[in-house]
PDB file of C-alpha atoms in Angstrom:
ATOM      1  CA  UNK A 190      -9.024 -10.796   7.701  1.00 39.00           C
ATOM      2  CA  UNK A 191      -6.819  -8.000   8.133  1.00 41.00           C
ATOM      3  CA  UNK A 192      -7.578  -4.929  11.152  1.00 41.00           C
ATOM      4  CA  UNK A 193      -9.839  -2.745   9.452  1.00 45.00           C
ATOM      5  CA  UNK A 194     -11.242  -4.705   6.981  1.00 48.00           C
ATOM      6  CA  UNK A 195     -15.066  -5.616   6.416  1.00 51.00           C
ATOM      7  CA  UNK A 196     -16.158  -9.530   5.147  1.00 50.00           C
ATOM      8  CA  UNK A 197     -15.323  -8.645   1.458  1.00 58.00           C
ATOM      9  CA  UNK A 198     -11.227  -7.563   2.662  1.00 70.00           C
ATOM     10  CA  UNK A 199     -11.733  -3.862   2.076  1.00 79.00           C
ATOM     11  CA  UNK A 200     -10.792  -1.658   4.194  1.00 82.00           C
ATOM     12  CA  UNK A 201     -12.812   1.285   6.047  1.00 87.00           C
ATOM     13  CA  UNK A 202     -10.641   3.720   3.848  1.00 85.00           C
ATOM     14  CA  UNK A 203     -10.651   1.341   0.803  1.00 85.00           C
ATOM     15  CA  UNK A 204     -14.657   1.677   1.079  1.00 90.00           C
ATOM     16  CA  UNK A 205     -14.992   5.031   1.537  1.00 90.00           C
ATOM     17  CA  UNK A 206     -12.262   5.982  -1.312  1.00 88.00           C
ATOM     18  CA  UNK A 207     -14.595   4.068  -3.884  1.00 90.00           C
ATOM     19  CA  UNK A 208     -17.577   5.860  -2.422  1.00 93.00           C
ATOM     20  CA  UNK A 209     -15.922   9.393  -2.933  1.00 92.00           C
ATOM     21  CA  UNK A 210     -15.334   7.796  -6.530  1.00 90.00           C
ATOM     22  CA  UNK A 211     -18.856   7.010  -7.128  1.00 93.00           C
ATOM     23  CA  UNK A 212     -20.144  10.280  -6.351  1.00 93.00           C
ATOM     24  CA  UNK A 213     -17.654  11.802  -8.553  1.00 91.00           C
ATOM     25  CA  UNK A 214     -18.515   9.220 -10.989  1.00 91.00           C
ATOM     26  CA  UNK A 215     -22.288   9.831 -10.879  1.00 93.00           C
ATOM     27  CA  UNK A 216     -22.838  12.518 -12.675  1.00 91.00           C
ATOM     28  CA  UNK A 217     -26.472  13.182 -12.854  1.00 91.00           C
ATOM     29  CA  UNK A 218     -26.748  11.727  -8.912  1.00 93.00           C
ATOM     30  CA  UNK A 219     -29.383   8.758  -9.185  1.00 95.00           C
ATOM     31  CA  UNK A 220     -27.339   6.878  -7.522  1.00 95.00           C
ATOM     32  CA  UNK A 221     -26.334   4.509 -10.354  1.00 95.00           C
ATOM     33  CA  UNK A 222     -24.132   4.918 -13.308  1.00 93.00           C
ATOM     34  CA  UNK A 223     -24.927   4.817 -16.411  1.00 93.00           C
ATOM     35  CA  UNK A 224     -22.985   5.103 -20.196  1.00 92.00           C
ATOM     36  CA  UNK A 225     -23.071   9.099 -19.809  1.00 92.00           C
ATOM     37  CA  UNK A 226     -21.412   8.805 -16.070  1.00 93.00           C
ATOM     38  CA  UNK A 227     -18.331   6.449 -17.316  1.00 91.00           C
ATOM     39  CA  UNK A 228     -18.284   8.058 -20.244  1.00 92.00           C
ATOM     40  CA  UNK A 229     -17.522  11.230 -18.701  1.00 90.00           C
ATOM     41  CA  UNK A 230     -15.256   9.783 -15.801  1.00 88.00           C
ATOM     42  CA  UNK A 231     -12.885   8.753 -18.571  1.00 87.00           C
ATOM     43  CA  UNK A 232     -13.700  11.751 -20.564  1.00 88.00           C
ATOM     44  CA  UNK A 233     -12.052  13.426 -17.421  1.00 84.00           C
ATOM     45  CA  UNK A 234      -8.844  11.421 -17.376  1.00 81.00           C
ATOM     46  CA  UNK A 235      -8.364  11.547 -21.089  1.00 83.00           C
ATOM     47  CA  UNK A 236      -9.369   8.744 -22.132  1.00 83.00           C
ATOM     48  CA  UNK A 237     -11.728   7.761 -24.802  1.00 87.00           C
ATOM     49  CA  UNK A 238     -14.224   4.834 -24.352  1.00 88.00           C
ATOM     50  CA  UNK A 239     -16.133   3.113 -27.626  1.00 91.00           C
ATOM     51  CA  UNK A 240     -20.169   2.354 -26.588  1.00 92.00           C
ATOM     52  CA  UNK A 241     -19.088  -1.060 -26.473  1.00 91.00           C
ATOM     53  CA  UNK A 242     -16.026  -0.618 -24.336  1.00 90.00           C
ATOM     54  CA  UNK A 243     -18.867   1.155 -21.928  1.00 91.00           C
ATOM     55  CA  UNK A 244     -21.424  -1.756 -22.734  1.00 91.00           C
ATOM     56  CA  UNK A 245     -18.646  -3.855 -21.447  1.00 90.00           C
ATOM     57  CA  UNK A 246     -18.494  -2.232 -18.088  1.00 88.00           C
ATOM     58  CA  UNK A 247     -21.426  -1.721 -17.197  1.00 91.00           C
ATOM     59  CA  UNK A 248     -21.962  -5.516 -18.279  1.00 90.00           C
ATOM     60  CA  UNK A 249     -19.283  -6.875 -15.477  1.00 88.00           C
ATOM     61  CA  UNK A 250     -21.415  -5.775 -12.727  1.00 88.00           C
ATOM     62  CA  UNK A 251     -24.350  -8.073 -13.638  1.00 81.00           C
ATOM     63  CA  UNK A 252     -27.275  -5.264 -12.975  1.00 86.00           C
ATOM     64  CA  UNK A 253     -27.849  -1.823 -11.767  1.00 91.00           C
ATOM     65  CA  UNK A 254     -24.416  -0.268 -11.248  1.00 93.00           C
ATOM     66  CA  UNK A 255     -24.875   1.259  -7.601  1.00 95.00           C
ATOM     67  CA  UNK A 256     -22.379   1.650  -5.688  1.00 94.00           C
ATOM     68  CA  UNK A 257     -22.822  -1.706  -3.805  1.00 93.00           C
ATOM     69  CA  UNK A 258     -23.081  -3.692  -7.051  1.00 92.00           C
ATOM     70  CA  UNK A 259     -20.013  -1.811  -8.009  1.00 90.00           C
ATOM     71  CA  UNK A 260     -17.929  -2.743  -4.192  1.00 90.00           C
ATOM     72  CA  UNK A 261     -19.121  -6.210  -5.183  1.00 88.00           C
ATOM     73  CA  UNK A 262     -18.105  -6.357  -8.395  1.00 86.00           C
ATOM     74  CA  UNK A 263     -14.804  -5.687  -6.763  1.00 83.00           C
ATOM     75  CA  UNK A 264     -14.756  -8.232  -4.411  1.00 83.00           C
ATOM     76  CA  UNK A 265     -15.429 -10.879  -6.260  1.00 80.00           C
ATOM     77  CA  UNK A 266     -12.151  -9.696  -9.185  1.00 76.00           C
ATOM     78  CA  UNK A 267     -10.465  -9.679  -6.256  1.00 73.00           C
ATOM     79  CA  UNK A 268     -11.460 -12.913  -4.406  1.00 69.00           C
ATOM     80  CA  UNK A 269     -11.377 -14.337  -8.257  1.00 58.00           C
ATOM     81  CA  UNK A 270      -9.503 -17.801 -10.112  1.00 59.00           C
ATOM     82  CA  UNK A 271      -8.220 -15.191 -12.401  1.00 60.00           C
ATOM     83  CA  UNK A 272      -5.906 -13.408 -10.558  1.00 61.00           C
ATOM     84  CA  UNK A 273      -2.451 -14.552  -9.249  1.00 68.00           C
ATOM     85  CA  UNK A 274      -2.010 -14.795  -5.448  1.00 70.00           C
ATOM     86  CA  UNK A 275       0.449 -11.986  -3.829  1.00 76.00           C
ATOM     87  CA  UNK A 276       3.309 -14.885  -3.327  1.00 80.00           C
ATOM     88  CA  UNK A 277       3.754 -15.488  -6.812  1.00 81.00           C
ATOM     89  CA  UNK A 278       3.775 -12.046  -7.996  1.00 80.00           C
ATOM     90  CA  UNK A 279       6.370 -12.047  -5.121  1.00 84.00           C
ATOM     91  CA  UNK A 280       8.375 -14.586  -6.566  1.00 85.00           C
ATOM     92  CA  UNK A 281       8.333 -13.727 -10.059  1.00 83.00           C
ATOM     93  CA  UNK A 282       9.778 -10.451  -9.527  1.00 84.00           C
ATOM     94  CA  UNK A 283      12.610 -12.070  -7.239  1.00 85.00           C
ATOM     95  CA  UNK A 284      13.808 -13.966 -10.281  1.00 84.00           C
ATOM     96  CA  UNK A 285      15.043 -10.116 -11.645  1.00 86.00           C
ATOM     97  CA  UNK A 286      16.282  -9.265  -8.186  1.00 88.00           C
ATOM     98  CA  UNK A 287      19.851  -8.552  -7.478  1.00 90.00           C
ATOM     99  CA  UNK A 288      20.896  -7.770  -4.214  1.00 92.00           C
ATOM    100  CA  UNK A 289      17.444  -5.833  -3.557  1.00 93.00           C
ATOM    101  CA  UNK A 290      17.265  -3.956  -6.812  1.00 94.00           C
ATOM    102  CA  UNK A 291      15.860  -4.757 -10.322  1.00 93.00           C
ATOM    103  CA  UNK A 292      17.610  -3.770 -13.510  1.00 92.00           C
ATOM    104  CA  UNK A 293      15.373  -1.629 -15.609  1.00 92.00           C
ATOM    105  CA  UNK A 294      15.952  -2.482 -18.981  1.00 92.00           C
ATOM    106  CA  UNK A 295      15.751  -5.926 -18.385  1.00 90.00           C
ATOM    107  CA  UNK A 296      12.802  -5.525 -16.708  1.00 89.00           C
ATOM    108  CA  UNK A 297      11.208  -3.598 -19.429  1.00 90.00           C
ATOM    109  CA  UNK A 298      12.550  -6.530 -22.310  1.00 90.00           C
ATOM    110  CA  UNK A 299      10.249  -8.594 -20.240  1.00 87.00           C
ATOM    111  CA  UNK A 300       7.616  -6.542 -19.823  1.00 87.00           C
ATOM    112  CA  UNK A 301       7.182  -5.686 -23.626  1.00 89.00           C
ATOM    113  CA  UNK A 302       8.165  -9.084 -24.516  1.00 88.00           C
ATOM    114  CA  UNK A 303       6.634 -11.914 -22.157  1.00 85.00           C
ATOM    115  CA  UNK A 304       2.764 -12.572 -20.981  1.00 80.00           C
ATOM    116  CA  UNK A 305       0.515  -9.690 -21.585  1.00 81.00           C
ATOM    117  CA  UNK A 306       2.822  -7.527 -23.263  1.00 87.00           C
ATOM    118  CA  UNK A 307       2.765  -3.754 -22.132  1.00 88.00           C
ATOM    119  CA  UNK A 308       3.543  -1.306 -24.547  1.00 91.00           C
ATOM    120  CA  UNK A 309       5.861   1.382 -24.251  1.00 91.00           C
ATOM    121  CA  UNK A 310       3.715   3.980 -22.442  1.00 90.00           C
ATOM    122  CA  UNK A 311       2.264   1.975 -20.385  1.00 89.00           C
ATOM    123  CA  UNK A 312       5.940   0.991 -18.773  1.00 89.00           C
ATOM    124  CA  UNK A 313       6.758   4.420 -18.987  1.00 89.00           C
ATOM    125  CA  UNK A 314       3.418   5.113 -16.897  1.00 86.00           C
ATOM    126  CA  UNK A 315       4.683   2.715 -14.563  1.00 85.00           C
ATOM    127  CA  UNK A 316       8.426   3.471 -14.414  1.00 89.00           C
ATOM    128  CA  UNK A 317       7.465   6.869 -13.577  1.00 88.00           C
ATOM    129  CA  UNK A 318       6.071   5.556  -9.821  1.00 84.00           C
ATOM    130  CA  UNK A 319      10.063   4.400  -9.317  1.00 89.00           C
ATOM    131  CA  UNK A 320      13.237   5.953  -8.250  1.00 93.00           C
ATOM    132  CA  UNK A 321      15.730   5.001 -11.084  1.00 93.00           C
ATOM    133  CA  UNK A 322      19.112   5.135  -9.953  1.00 94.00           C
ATOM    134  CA  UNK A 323      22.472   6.207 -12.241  1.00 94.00           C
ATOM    135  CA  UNK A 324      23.139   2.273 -12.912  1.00 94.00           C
ATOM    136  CA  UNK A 325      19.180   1.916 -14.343  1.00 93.00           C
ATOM    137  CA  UNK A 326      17.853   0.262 -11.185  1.00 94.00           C
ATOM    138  CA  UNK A 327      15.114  -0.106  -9.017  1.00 94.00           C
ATOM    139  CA  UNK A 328      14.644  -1.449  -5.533  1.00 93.00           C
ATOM    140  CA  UNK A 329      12.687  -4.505  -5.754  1.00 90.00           C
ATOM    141  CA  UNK A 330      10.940  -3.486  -2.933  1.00 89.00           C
ATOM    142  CA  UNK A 331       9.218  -0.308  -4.578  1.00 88.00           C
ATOM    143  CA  UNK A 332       8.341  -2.337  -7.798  1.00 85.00           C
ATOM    144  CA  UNK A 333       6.783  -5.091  -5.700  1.00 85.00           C
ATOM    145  CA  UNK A 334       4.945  -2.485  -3.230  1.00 82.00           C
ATOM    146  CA  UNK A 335       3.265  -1.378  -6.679  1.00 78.00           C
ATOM    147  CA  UNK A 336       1.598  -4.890  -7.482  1.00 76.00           C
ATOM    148  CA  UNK A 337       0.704  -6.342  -4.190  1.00 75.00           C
ATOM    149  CA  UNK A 338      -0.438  -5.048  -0.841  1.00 67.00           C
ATOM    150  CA  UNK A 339       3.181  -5.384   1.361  1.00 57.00           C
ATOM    151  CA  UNK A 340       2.603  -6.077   4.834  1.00 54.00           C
ATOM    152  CA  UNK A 341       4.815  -3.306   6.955  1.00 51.00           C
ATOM    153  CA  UNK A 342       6.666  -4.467  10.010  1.00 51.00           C
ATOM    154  CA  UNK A 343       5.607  -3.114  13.319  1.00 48.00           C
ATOM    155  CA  UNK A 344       8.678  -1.132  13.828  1.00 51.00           C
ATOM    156  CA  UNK A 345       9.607  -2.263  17.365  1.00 51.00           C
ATOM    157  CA  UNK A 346       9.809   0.065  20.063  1.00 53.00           C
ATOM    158  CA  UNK A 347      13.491   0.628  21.082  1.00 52.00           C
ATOM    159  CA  UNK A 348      13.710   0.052  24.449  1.00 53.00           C
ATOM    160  CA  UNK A 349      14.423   3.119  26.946  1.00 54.00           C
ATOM    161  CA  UNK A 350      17.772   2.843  27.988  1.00 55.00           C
ATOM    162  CA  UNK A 351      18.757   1.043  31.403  1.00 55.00           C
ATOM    163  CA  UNK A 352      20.159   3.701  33.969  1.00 56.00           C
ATOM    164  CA  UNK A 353      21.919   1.629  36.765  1.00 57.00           C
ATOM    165  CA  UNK A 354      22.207   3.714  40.002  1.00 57.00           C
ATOM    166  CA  UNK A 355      25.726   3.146  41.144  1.00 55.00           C
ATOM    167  CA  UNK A 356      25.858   1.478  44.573  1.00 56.00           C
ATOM    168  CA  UNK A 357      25.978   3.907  47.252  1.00 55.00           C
ATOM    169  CA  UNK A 358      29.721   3.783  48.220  1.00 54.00           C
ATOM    170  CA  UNK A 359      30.591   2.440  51.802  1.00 55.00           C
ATOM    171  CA  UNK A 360      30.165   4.417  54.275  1.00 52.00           C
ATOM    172  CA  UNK A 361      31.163   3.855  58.126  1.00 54.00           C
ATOM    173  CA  UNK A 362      28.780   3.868  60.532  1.00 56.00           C
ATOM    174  CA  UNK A 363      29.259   6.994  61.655  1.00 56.00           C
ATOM    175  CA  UNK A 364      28.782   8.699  58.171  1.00 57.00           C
ATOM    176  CA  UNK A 365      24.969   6.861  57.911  1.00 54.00           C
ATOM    177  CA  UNK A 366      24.082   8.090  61.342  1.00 55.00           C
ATOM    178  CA  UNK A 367      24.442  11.673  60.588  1.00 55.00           C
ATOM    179  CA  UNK A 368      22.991  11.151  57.169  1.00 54.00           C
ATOM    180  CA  UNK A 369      19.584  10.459  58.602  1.00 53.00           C
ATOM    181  CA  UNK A 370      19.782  12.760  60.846  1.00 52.00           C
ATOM    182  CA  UNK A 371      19.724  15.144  58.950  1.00 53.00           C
ATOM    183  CA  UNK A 372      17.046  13.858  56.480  1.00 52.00           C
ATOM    184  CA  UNK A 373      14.872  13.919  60.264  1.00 52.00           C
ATOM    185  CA  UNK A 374      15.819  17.452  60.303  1.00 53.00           C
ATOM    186  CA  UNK A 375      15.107  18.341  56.674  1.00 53.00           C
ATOM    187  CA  UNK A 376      11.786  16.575  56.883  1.00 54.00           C
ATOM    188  CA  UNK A 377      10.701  18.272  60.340  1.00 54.00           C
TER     189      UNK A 377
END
């Protein structure tokens, strides 16, 4: 389990981001949501739910839909058979990398083409979180940042640079003598 994170792999920020959601979500503030709250929520964002789009919601969390019912529900479409692990997400976006970067319209062919096809919005949704360069593509990097949590490096320190004294340069005997004499002065 990562630094941070409770039993169920959220984070302390993760958590309290879906709390600040709840209470935005919660309209009437009971402390559970209920068809008005979603209904509203998406109202909000522009988007328009059916009743049975909302039935179906409400029906993933298998009872009252607190907020801990809700972080649950969460954790368990996380933890769940149905998603893909992070390595072969990974690995199918390698097969468009080249040198680093993904070609765009290729990657949208698949993407409208292959699996659950997206439709043209919804890539355009998405597209819109990249930098698109003058030759149409896209670091892998950014794409693959977007679907799966990417661990960052610890960026090492660089070390402080190594300041050799130069050897003192001989001196007769003579020299050192009066030297520390005069340091007995000085310190007198």
């Amino acid at each position: 389990m990562g630094k941070g994170q409770n039993e169920g792999g959220f984070s302390e920020d993760q958590l309290q981001m879906y709390k600040d959601c709840f209470k935005l979500m919660d309209i009437n503030k009971d402390g559970q949501l209920d068809k008005n709250d979603l209904r509203g929520a998406f109202d909000n964002v522009g988007v328009l739910m059916s009743e049975g789009e909302l039935d179906g919601l409400l029906g993933e969390i298998g009872g009252a839909c607190t907020y801990d019912n809700m972080v649950k529900m969460f954790q368990e479409k996380m933890a769940g058979d149905g998603n893909d692990s992070d390595d072969l997400i990974v690995q199918a976006f390698k097969a468009y990398d080249q040198e680093g970067k993904i070609d765009s319209k290729m990657f949208t062919h698949a993407l409208m083409t292959w699996g659950d096809k997206m439709t043209k919005a919804e890539i355009d949704d998405i597209f819109g979180e990249f930098e698109i360069d003058e030759d149409y593509m896209i670091k892998s990097k950014d794409v693959i940042g977007l679907f799966v949590a990417v661990k960052e490096e610890p960026k090492a320190e660089e070390p402080a640079p190594v300041v050799e004294e130069a050897p003192p340069a001989e001196e007769d005997e003579g020299d050192a003598k009066k030297k520390k004499k005069k340091k007995k002065k000085a310190a007198k």
